[in-house]
GROMACS .gro file of C-alpha atoms in nm:
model
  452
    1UNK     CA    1   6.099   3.317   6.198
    2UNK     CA    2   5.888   3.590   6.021
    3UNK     CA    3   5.943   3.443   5.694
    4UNK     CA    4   5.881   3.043   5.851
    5UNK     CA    5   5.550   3.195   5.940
    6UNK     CA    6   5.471   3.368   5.609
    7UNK     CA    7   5.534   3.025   5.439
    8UNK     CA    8   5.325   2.819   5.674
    9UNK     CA    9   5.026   3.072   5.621
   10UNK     CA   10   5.060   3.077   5.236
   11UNK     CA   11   5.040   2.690   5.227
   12UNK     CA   12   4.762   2.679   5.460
   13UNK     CA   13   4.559   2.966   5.257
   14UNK     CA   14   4.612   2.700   4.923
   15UNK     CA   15   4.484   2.387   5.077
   16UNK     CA   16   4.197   2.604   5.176
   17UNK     CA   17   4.133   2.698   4.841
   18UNK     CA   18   4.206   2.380   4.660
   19UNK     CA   19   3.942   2.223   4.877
   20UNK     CA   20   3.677   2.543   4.788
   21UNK     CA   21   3.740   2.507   4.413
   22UNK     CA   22   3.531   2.297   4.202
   23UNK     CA   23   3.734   1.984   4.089
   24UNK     CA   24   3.785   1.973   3.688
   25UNK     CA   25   3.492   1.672   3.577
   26UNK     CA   26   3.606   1.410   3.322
   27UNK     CA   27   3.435   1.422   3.007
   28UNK     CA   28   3.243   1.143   2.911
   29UNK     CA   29   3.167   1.197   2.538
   30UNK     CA   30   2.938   1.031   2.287
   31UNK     CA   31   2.990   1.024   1.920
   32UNK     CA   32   2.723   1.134   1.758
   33UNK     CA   33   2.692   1.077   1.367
   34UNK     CA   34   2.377   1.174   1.154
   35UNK     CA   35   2.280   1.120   0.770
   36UNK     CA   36   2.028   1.270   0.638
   37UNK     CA   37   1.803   1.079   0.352
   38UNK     CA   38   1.707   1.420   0.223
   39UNK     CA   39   1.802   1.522  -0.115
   40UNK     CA   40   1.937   1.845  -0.020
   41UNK     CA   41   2.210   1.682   0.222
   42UNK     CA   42   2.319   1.378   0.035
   43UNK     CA   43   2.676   1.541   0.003
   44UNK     CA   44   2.705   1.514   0.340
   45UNK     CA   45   2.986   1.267   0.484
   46UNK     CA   46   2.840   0.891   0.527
   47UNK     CA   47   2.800   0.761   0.887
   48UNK     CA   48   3.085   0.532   0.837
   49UNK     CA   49   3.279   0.790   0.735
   50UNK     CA   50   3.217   1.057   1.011
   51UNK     CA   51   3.252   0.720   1.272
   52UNK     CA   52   3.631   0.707   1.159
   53UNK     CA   53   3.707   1.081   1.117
   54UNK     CA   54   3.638   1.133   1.482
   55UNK     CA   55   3.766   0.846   1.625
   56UNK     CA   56   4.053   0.926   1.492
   57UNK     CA   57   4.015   1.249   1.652
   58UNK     CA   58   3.953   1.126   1.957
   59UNK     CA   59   4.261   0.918   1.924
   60UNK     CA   60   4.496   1.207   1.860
   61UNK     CA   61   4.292   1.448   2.184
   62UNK     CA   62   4.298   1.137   2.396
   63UNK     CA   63   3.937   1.192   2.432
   64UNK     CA   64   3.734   0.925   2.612
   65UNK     CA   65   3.416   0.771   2.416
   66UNK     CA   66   3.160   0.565   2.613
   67UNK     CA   67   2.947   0.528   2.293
   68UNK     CA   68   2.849   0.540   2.023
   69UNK     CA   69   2.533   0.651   1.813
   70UNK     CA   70   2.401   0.681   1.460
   71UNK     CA   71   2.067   0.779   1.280
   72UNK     CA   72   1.942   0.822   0.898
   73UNK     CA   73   1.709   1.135   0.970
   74UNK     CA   74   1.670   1.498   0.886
   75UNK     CA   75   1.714   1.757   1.178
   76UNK     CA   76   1.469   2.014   0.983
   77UNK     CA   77   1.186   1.922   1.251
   78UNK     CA   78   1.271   1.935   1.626
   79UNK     CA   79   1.164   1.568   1.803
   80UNK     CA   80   1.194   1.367   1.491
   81UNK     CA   81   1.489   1.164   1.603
   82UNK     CA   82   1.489   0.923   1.833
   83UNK     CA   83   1.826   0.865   1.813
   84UNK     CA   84   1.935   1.196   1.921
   85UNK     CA   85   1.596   1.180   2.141
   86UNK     CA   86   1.773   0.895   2.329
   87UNK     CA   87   2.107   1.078   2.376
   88UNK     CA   88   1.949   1.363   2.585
   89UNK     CA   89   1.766   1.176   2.791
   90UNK     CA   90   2.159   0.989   2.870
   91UNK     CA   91   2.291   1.301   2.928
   92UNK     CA   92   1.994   1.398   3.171
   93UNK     CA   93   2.074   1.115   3.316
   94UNK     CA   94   2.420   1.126   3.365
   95UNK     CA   95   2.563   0.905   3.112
   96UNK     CA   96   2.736   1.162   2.847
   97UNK     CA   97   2.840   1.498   2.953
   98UNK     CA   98   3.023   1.598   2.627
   99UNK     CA   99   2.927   1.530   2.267
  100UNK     CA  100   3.162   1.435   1.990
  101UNK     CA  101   3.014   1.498   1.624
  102UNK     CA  102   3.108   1.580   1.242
  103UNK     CA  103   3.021   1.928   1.276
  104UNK     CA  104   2.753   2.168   1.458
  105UNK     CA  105   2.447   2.113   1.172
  106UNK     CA  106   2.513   1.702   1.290
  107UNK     CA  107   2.343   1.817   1.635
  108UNK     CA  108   2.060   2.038   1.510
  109UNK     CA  109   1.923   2.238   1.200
  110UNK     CA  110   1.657   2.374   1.388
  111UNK     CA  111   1.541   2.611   1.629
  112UNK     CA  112   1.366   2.320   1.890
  113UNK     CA  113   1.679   2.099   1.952
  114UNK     CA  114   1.908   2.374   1.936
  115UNK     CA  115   1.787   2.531   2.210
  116UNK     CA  116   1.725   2.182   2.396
  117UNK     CA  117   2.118   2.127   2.352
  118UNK     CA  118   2.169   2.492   2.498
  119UNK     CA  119   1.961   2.456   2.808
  120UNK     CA  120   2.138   2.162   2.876
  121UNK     CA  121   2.486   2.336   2.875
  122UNK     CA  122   2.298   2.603   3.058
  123UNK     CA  123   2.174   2.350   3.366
  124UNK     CA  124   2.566   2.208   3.342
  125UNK     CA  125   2.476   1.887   3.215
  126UNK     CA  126   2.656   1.888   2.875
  127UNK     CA  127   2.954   2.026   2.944
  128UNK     CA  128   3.098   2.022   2.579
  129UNK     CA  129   3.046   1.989   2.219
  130UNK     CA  130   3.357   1.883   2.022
  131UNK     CA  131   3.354   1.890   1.656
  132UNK     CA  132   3.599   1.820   1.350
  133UNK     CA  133   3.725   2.191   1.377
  134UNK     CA  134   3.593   2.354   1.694
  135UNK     CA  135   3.512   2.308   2.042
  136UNK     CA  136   3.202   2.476   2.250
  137UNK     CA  137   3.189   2.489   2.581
  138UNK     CA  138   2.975   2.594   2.867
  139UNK     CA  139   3.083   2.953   2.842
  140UNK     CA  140   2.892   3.252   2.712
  141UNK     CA  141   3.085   3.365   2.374
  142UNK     CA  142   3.153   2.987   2.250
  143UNK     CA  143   2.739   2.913   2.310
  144UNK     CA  144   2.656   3.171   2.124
  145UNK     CA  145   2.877   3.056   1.834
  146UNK     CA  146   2.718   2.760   1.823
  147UNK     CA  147   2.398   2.886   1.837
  148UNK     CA  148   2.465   3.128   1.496
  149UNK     CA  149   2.633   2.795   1.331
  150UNK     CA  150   2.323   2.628   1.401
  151UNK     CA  151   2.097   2.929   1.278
  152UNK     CA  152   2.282   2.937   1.002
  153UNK     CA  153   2.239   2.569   0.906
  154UNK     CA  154   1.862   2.642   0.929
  155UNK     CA  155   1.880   2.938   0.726
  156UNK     CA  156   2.034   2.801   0.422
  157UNK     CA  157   1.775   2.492   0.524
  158UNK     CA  158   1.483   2.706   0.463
  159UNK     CA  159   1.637   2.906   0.203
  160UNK     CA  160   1.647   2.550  -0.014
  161UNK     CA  161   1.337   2.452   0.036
  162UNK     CA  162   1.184   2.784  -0.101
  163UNK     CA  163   1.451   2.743  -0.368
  164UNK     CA  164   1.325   2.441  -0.454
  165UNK     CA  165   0.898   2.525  -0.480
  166UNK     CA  166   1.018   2.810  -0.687
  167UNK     CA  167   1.214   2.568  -0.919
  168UNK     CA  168   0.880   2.309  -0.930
  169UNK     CA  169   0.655   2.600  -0.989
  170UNK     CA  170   0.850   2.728  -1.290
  171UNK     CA  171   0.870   2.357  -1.395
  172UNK     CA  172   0.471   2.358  -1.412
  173UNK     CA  173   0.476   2.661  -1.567
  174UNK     CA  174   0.691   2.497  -1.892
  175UNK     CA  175   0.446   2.216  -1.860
  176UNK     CA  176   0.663   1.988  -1.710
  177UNK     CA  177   0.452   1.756  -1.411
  178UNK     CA  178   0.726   1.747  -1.128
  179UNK     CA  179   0.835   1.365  -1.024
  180UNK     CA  180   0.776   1.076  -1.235
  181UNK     CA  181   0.575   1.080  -1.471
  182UNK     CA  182   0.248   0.821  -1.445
  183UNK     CA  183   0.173   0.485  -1.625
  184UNK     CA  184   0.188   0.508  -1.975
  185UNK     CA  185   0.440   0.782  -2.042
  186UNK     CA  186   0.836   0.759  -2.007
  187UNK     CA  187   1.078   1.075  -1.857
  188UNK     CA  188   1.309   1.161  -2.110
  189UNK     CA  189   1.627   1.021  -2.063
  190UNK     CA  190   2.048   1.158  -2.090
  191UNK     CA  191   1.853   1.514  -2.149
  192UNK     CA  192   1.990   1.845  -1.971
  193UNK     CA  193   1.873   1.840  -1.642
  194UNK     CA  194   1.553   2.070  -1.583
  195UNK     CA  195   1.457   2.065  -1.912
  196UNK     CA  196   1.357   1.674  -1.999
  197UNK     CA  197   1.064   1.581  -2.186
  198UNK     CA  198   0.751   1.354  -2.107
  199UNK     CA  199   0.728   1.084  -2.370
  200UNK     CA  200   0.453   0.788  -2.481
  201UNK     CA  201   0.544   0.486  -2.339
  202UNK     CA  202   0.569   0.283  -2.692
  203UNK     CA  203   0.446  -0.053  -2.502
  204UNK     CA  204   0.186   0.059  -2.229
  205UNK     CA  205   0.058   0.370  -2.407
  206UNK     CA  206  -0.211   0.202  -2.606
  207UNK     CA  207  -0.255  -0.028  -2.338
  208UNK     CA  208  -0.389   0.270  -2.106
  209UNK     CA  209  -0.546   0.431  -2.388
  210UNK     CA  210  -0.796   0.121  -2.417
  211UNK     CA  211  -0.860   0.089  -2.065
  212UNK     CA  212  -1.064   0.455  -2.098
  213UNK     CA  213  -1.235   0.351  -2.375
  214UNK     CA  214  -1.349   0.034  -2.190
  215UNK     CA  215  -1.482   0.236  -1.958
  216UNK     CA  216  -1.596   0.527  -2.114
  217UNK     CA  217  -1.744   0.428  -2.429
  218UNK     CA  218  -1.799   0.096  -2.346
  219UNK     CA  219  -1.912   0.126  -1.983
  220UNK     CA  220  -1.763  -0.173  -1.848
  221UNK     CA  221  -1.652  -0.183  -1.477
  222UNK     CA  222  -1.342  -0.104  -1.304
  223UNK     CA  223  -1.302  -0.457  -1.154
  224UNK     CA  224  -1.410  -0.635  -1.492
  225UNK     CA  225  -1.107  -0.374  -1.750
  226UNK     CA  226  -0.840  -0.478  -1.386
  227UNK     CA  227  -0.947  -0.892  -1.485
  228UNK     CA  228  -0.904  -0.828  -1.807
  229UNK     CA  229  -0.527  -0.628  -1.741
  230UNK     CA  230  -0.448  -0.904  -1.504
  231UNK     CA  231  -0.601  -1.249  -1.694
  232UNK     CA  232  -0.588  -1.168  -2.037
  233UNK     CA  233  -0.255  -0.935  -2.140
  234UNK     CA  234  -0.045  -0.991  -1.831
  235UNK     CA  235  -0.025  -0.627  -1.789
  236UNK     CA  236   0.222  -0.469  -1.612
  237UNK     CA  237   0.391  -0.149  -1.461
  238UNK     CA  238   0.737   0.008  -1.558
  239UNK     CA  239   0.904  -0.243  -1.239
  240UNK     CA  240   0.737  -0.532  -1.382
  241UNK     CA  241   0.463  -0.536  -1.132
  242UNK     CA  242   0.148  -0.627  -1.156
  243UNK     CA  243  -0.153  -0.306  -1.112
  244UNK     CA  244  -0.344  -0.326  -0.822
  245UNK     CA  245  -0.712  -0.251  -0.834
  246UNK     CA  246  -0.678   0.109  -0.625
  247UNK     CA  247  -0.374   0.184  -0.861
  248UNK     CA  248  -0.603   0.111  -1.195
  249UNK     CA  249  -0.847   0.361  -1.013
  250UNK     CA  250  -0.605   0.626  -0.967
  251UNK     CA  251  -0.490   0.563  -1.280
  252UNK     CA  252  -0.886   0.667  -1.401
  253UNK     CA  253  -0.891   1.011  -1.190
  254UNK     CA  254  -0.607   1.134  -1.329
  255UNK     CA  255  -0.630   1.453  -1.551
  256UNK     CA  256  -0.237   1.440  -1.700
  257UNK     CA  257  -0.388   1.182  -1.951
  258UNK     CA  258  -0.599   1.454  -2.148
  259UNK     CA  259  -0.279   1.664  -2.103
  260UNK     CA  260  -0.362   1.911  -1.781
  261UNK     CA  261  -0.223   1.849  -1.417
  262UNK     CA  262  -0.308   2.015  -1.077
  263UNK     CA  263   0.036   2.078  -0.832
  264UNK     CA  264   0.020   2.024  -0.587
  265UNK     CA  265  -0.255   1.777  -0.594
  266UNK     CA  266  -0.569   2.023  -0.401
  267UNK     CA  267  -0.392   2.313  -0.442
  268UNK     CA  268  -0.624   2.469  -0.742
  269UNK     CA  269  -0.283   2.536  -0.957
  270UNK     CA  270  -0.380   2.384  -1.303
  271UNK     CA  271  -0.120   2.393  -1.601
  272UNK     CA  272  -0.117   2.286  -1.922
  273UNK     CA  273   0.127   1.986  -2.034
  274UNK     CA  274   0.393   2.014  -2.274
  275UNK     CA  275   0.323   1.614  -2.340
  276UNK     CA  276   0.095   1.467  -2.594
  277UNK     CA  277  -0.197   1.398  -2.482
  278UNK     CA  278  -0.324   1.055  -2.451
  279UNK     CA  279  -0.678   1.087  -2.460
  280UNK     CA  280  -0.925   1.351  -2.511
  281UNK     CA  281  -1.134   1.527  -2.273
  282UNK     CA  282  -1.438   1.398  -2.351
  283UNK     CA  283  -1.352   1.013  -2.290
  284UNK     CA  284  -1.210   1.126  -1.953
  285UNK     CA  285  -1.536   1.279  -1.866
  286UNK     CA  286  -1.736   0.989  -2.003
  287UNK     CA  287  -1.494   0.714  -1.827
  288UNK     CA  288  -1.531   0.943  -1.482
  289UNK     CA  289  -1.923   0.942  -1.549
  290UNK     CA  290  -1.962   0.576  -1.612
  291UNK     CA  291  -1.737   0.460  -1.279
  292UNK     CA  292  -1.925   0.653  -1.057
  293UNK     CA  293  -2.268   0.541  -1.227
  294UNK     CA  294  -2.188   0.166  -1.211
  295UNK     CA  295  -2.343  -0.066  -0.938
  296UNK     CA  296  -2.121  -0.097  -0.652
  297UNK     CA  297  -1.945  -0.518  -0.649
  298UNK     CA  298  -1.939  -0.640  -0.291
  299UNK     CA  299  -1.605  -0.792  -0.376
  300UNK     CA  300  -1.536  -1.120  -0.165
  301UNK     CA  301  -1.897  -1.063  -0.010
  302UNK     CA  302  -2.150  -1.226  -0.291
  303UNK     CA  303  -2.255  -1.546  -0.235
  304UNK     CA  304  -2.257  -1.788  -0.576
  305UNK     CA  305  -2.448  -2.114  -0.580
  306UNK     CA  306  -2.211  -2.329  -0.757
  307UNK     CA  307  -1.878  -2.250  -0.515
  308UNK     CA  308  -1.724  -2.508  -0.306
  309UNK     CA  309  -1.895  -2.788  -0.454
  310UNK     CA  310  -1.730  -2.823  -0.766
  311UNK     CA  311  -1.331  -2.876  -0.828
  312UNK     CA  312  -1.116  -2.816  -1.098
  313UNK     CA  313  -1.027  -3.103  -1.336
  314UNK     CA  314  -0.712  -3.002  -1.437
  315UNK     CA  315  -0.548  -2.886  -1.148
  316UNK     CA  316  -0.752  -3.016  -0.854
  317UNK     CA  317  -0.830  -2.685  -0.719
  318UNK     CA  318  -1.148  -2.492  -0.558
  319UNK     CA  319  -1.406  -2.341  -0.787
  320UNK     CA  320  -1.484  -1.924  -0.810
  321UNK     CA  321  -1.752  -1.750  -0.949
  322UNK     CA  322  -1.709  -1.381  -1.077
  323UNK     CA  323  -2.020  -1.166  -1.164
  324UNK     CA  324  -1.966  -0.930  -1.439
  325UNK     CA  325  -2.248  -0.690  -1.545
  326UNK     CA  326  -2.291  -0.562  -1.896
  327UNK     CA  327  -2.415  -0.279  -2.026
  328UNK     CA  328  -2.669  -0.371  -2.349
  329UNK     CA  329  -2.738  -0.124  -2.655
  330UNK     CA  330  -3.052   0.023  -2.512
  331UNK     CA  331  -2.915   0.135  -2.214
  332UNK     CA  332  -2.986  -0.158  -1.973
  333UNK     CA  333  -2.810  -0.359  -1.762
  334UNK     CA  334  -2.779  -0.780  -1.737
  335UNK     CA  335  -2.564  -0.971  -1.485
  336UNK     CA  336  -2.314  -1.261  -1.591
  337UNK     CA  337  -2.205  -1.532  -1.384
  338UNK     CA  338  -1.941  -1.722  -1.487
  339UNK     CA  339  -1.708  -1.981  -1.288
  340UNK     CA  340  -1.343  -2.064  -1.367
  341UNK     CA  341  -1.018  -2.229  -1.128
  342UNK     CA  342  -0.907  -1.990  -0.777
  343UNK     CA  343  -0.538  -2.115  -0.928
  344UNK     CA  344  -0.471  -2.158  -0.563
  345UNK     CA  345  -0.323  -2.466  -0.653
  346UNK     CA  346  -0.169  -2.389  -0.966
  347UNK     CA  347  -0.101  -2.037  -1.049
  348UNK     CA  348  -0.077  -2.127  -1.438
  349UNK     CA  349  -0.436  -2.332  -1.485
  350UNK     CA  350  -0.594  -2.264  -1.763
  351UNK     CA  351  -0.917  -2.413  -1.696
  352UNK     CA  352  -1.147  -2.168  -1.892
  353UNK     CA  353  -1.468  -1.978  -1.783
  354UNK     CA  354  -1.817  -2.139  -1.799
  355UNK     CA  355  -2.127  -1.972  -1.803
  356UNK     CA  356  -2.367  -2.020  -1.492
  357UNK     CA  357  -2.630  -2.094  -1.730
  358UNK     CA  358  -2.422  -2.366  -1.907
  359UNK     CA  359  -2.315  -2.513  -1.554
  360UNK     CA  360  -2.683  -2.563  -1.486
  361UNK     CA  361  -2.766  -2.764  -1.784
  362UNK     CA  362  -2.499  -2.988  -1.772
  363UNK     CA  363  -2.591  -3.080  -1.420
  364UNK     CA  364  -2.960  -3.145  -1.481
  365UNK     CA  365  -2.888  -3.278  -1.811
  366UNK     CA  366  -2.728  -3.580  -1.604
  367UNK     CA  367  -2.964  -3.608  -1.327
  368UNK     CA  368  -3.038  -3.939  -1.381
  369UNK     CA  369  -2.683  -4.043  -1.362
  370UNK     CA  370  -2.634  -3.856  -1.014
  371UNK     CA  371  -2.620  -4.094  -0.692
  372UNK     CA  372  -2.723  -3.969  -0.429
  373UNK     CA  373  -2.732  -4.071  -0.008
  374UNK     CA  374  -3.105  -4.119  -0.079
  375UNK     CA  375  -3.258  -4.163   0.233
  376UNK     CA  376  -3.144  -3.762   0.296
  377UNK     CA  377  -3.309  -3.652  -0.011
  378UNK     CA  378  -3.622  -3.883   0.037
  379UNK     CA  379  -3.680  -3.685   0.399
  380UNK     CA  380  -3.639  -3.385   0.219
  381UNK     CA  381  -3.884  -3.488  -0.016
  382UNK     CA  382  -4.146  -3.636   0.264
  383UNK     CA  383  -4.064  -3.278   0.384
  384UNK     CA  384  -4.186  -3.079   0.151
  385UNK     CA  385  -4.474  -3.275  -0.010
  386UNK     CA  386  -4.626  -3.243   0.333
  387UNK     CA  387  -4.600  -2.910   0.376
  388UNK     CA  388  -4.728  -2.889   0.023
  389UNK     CA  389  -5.003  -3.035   0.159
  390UNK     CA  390  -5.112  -2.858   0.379
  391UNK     CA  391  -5.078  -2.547   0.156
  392UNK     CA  392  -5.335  -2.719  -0.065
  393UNK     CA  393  -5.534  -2.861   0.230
  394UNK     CA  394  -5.590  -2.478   0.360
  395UNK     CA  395  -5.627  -2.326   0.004
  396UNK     CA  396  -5.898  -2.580  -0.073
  397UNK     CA  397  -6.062  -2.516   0.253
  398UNK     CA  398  -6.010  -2.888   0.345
  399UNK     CA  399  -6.070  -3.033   0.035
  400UNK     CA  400  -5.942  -3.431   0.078
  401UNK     CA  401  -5.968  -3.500  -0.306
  402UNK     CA  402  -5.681  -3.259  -0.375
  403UNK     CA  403  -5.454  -3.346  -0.043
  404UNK     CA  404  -5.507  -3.737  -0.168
  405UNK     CA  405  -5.395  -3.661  -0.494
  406UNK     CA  406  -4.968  -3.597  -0.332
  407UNK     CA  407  -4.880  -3.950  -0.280
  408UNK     CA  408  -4.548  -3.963  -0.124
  409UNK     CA  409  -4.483  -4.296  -0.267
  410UNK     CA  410  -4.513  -4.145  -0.622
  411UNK     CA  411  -4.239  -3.868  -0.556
  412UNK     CA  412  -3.956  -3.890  -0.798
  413UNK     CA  413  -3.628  -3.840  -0.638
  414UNK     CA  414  -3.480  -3.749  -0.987
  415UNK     CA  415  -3.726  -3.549  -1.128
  416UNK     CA  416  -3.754  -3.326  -0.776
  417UNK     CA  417  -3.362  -3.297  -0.799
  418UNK     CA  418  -3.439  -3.170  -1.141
  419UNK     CA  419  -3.663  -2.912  -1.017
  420UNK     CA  420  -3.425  -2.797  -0.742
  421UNK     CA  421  -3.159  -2.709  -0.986
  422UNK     CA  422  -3.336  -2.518  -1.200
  423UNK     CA  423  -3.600  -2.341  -0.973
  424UNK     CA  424  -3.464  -2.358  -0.650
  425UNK     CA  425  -3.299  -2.158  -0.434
  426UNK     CA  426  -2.868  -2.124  -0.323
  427UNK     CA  427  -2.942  -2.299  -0.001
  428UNK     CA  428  -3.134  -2.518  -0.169
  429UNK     CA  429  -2.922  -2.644  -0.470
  430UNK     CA  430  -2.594  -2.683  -0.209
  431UNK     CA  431  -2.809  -2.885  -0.006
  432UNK     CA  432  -2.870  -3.148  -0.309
  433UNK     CA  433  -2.566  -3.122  -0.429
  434UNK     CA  434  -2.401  -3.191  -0.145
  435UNK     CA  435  -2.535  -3.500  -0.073
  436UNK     CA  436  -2.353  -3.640  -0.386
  437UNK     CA  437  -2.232  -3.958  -0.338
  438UNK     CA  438  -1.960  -3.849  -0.635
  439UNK     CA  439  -1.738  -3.514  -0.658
  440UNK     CA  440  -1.817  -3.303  -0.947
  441UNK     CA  441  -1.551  -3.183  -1.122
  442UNK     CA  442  -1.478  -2.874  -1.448
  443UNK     CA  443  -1.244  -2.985  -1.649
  444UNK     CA  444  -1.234  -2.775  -1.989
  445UNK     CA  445  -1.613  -2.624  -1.976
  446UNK     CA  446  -1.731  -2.950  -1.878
  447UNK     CA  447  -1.857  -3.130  -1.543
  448UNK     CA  448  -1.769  -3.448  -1.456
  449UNK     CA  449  -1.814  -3.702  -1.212
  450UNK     CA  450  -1.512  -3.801  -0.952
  451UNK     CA  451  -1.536  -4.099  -0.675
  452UNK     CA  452  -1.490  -3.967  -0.333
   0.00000   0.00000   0.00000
């Protein structure tokens, strides 16, 4: 009976305590698989391959995966993953309570998200972290593991990077510019690494080499040498590109042409290149000098008298104008206006450039040939001979004689179309020329007349 009683009690006392101890929580786990597009971690497994080492893992643990997630991003800066941004806020949630990754430095390489991932095993809501080698769990000794894996990812993170400033700086000091070397020079192939040379680019070399003496000695704009690049030699970069106009500026400023370089760019460290120089001092000075000196274009902004009414004869396209500004041996400047194809149309026209003054005297030189809706231009006419008129009227103080002497009957259409072209104003000259009852059309340096 004693015993009978014994056993009851003992079975009683472990329902008891079954029912006060914590039930054992499945783990839900997500794999988590990083790349980094750094340099310094390009060793590194691929996604693809740390998706099928752990899966395979998880196959052989009988682990349970409800997903799965993968980023191309350093961990060097805490918050600059969204990926791994995304997968705490799950496990906050309730989604994940375990994560399955490559190895600890996958989770974090820096202080920020390592101590994110901590407090979260702290509060109970990540429960473990399972890795190709090692498990860490909510428990004091195995946190702290992780944590000095971590550390020590960051360590030999930081350790690299001064590693590699110490390697660029004694690559400046050689005369060596780190990275690739700019437009007009070549990096020295199949040479031992660290130690390859900066060479002339045989093809765009004397390309560059004209474009500062353009400038400098011949003090032609920025925008005029970039039409000529673009227009005239089909220049291009080492991808077969064309240059932009901001690149052909850049390309101006720099100093590694005259064979010195700042690094980093503002930091006041200047060295002196191991390369041959490409120009001289001097012409950099005088090419700086004369770009900041030079009016100011309004690209896209200037307004030409001649655009939109004329088409090209070749390719049927619209009509530009492009003002280029000379500088003349005594030190002055004149302005050129010359009109040529957009090319909208046809990228390949070759419909030449014409002079503004040229344009001009082709168009009054066939004035009398023009047709025009003549009751418009009459009105205009009637317009302005009366208030010519009255102009003289008040000048005269009254004076009939003179007002008598503007018959509007004696107005000659063709001779005050004449006048308009060569005297008057933009608003002016579209006006008559729009009221054409033909299209004009340039067709190699010459206008012609189309039917509408």
């Amino acid at each position: 009976m004693q015993q009978q009683a014994q056993l009851a009690t003992n079975v009683a006392y472990g329902q008891i305590r079954a029912n006060l101890e914590p039930q054992a929580v499945p783990l839900r786990y997500c794999l988590y698989a990083r790349k980094s597009t750094e340099e310094d971690e390009r060793q590194a497994l691929s996604i693809d391959s740390q998706i099928n080492e752990m899966i395979q893992l998880s196959q052989r643990d009988n682990l349970t995966i409800i997903d799965i997630k993968k980023e191309s991003h350093s961990a060097k800066s805490s918050g600059g993953r969204p990926v791994f941004n995304e997968l705490l806020t799950d496990i906050k949630l309730g989604k994940f309570n375990a994560i399955l990754t490559w190895a600890p430095d996958r989770v974090s390489r820096n202080a920020g998200d390592l101590g994110t991932v901590v407090d979260l095993m702290d509060q109970g809501l990540l429960k473990e972290i399972r890795t190709n080698g090692q498990v860490f769990k909510n428990s004091p000794n195995e946190k702290f593991i992780l944590m000095i894996l971590c550390s020590q990812a960051k360590l030999e993170n930081d350790n690299k990077g001064i590693n590699v400033k110490r390697g660029l700086r004694a690559k400046c000091d050689l005369g060596i510019r780190p990275g690739h070397c700019p437009l007009g020079y070549l990096n020295e192939k199949l040479a031992v690494r660290g130690k390859s040379r900066v060479l002339l680019d045989p093809e765009r070399a004397p390309i560059i080499k004209q474009v500062f003496e353009r400038v400098g000695n011949d003090a032609i704009s920025g925008r005029e040498v970039y039409r000529w690049l673009r227009d005239d030699i089909k220049f291009t970069t080492r991808t077969g590109k064309r240059l932009t106009l901001s690149g052909l500026y850049r390309l101006l400023g720099m100093t590694f042409y005259y064979g010195e370089f700042e690094f980093p760019t503002g930091s006041g460290n200047w060295y002196k290149g191991s390369h041959e120089p490409l120009i001289d001092k001097e012409l950099f000075e005088k090419a700086r000098t004369n770009l900041l000196s030079a009016p100011k274009e309004k690209y896209g902004l200037k307004e030409f008298q001649f655009t939109k009414l004329i088409k090209c004869g070749n390719c049927g396209g619209g009509i530009t104008a492009e003002e280029k500004i000379k500088r003349l041996s005594d030190g002055s400047l004149k302005k050129y206006v010359y009109y040529r194809c957009t090319r909208h149309i046809n990228t390949d026209c070759r419909e030449p450039f014409i002079r503004e003054e040229e344009l001009i005297n082709q168009i009054v030189a066939m004035a009398d040939k023009l047709e025009f809706k003549d009751k418009v231009i009459q009105d205009k006419i009637n317009e302005e001979i009366k208030r010519f008129s009255m102009m003289a009227s008040a000048i005269s103080g009254g004076d009939i004689n003179i007002k008598s002497k503007i018959k509007e009957k004696d107005a000659d259409i063709k001779a005050y179309i004449r006048y308009v072209l060569e005297h008057g104003k933009i608003g002016e000259k579209r006006e008559i020329l729009g009221n054409l009852k033909s299209d004009l059309s340039l067709r190699d340096r010459k206008i012609y007349l189309t039917n509408t």
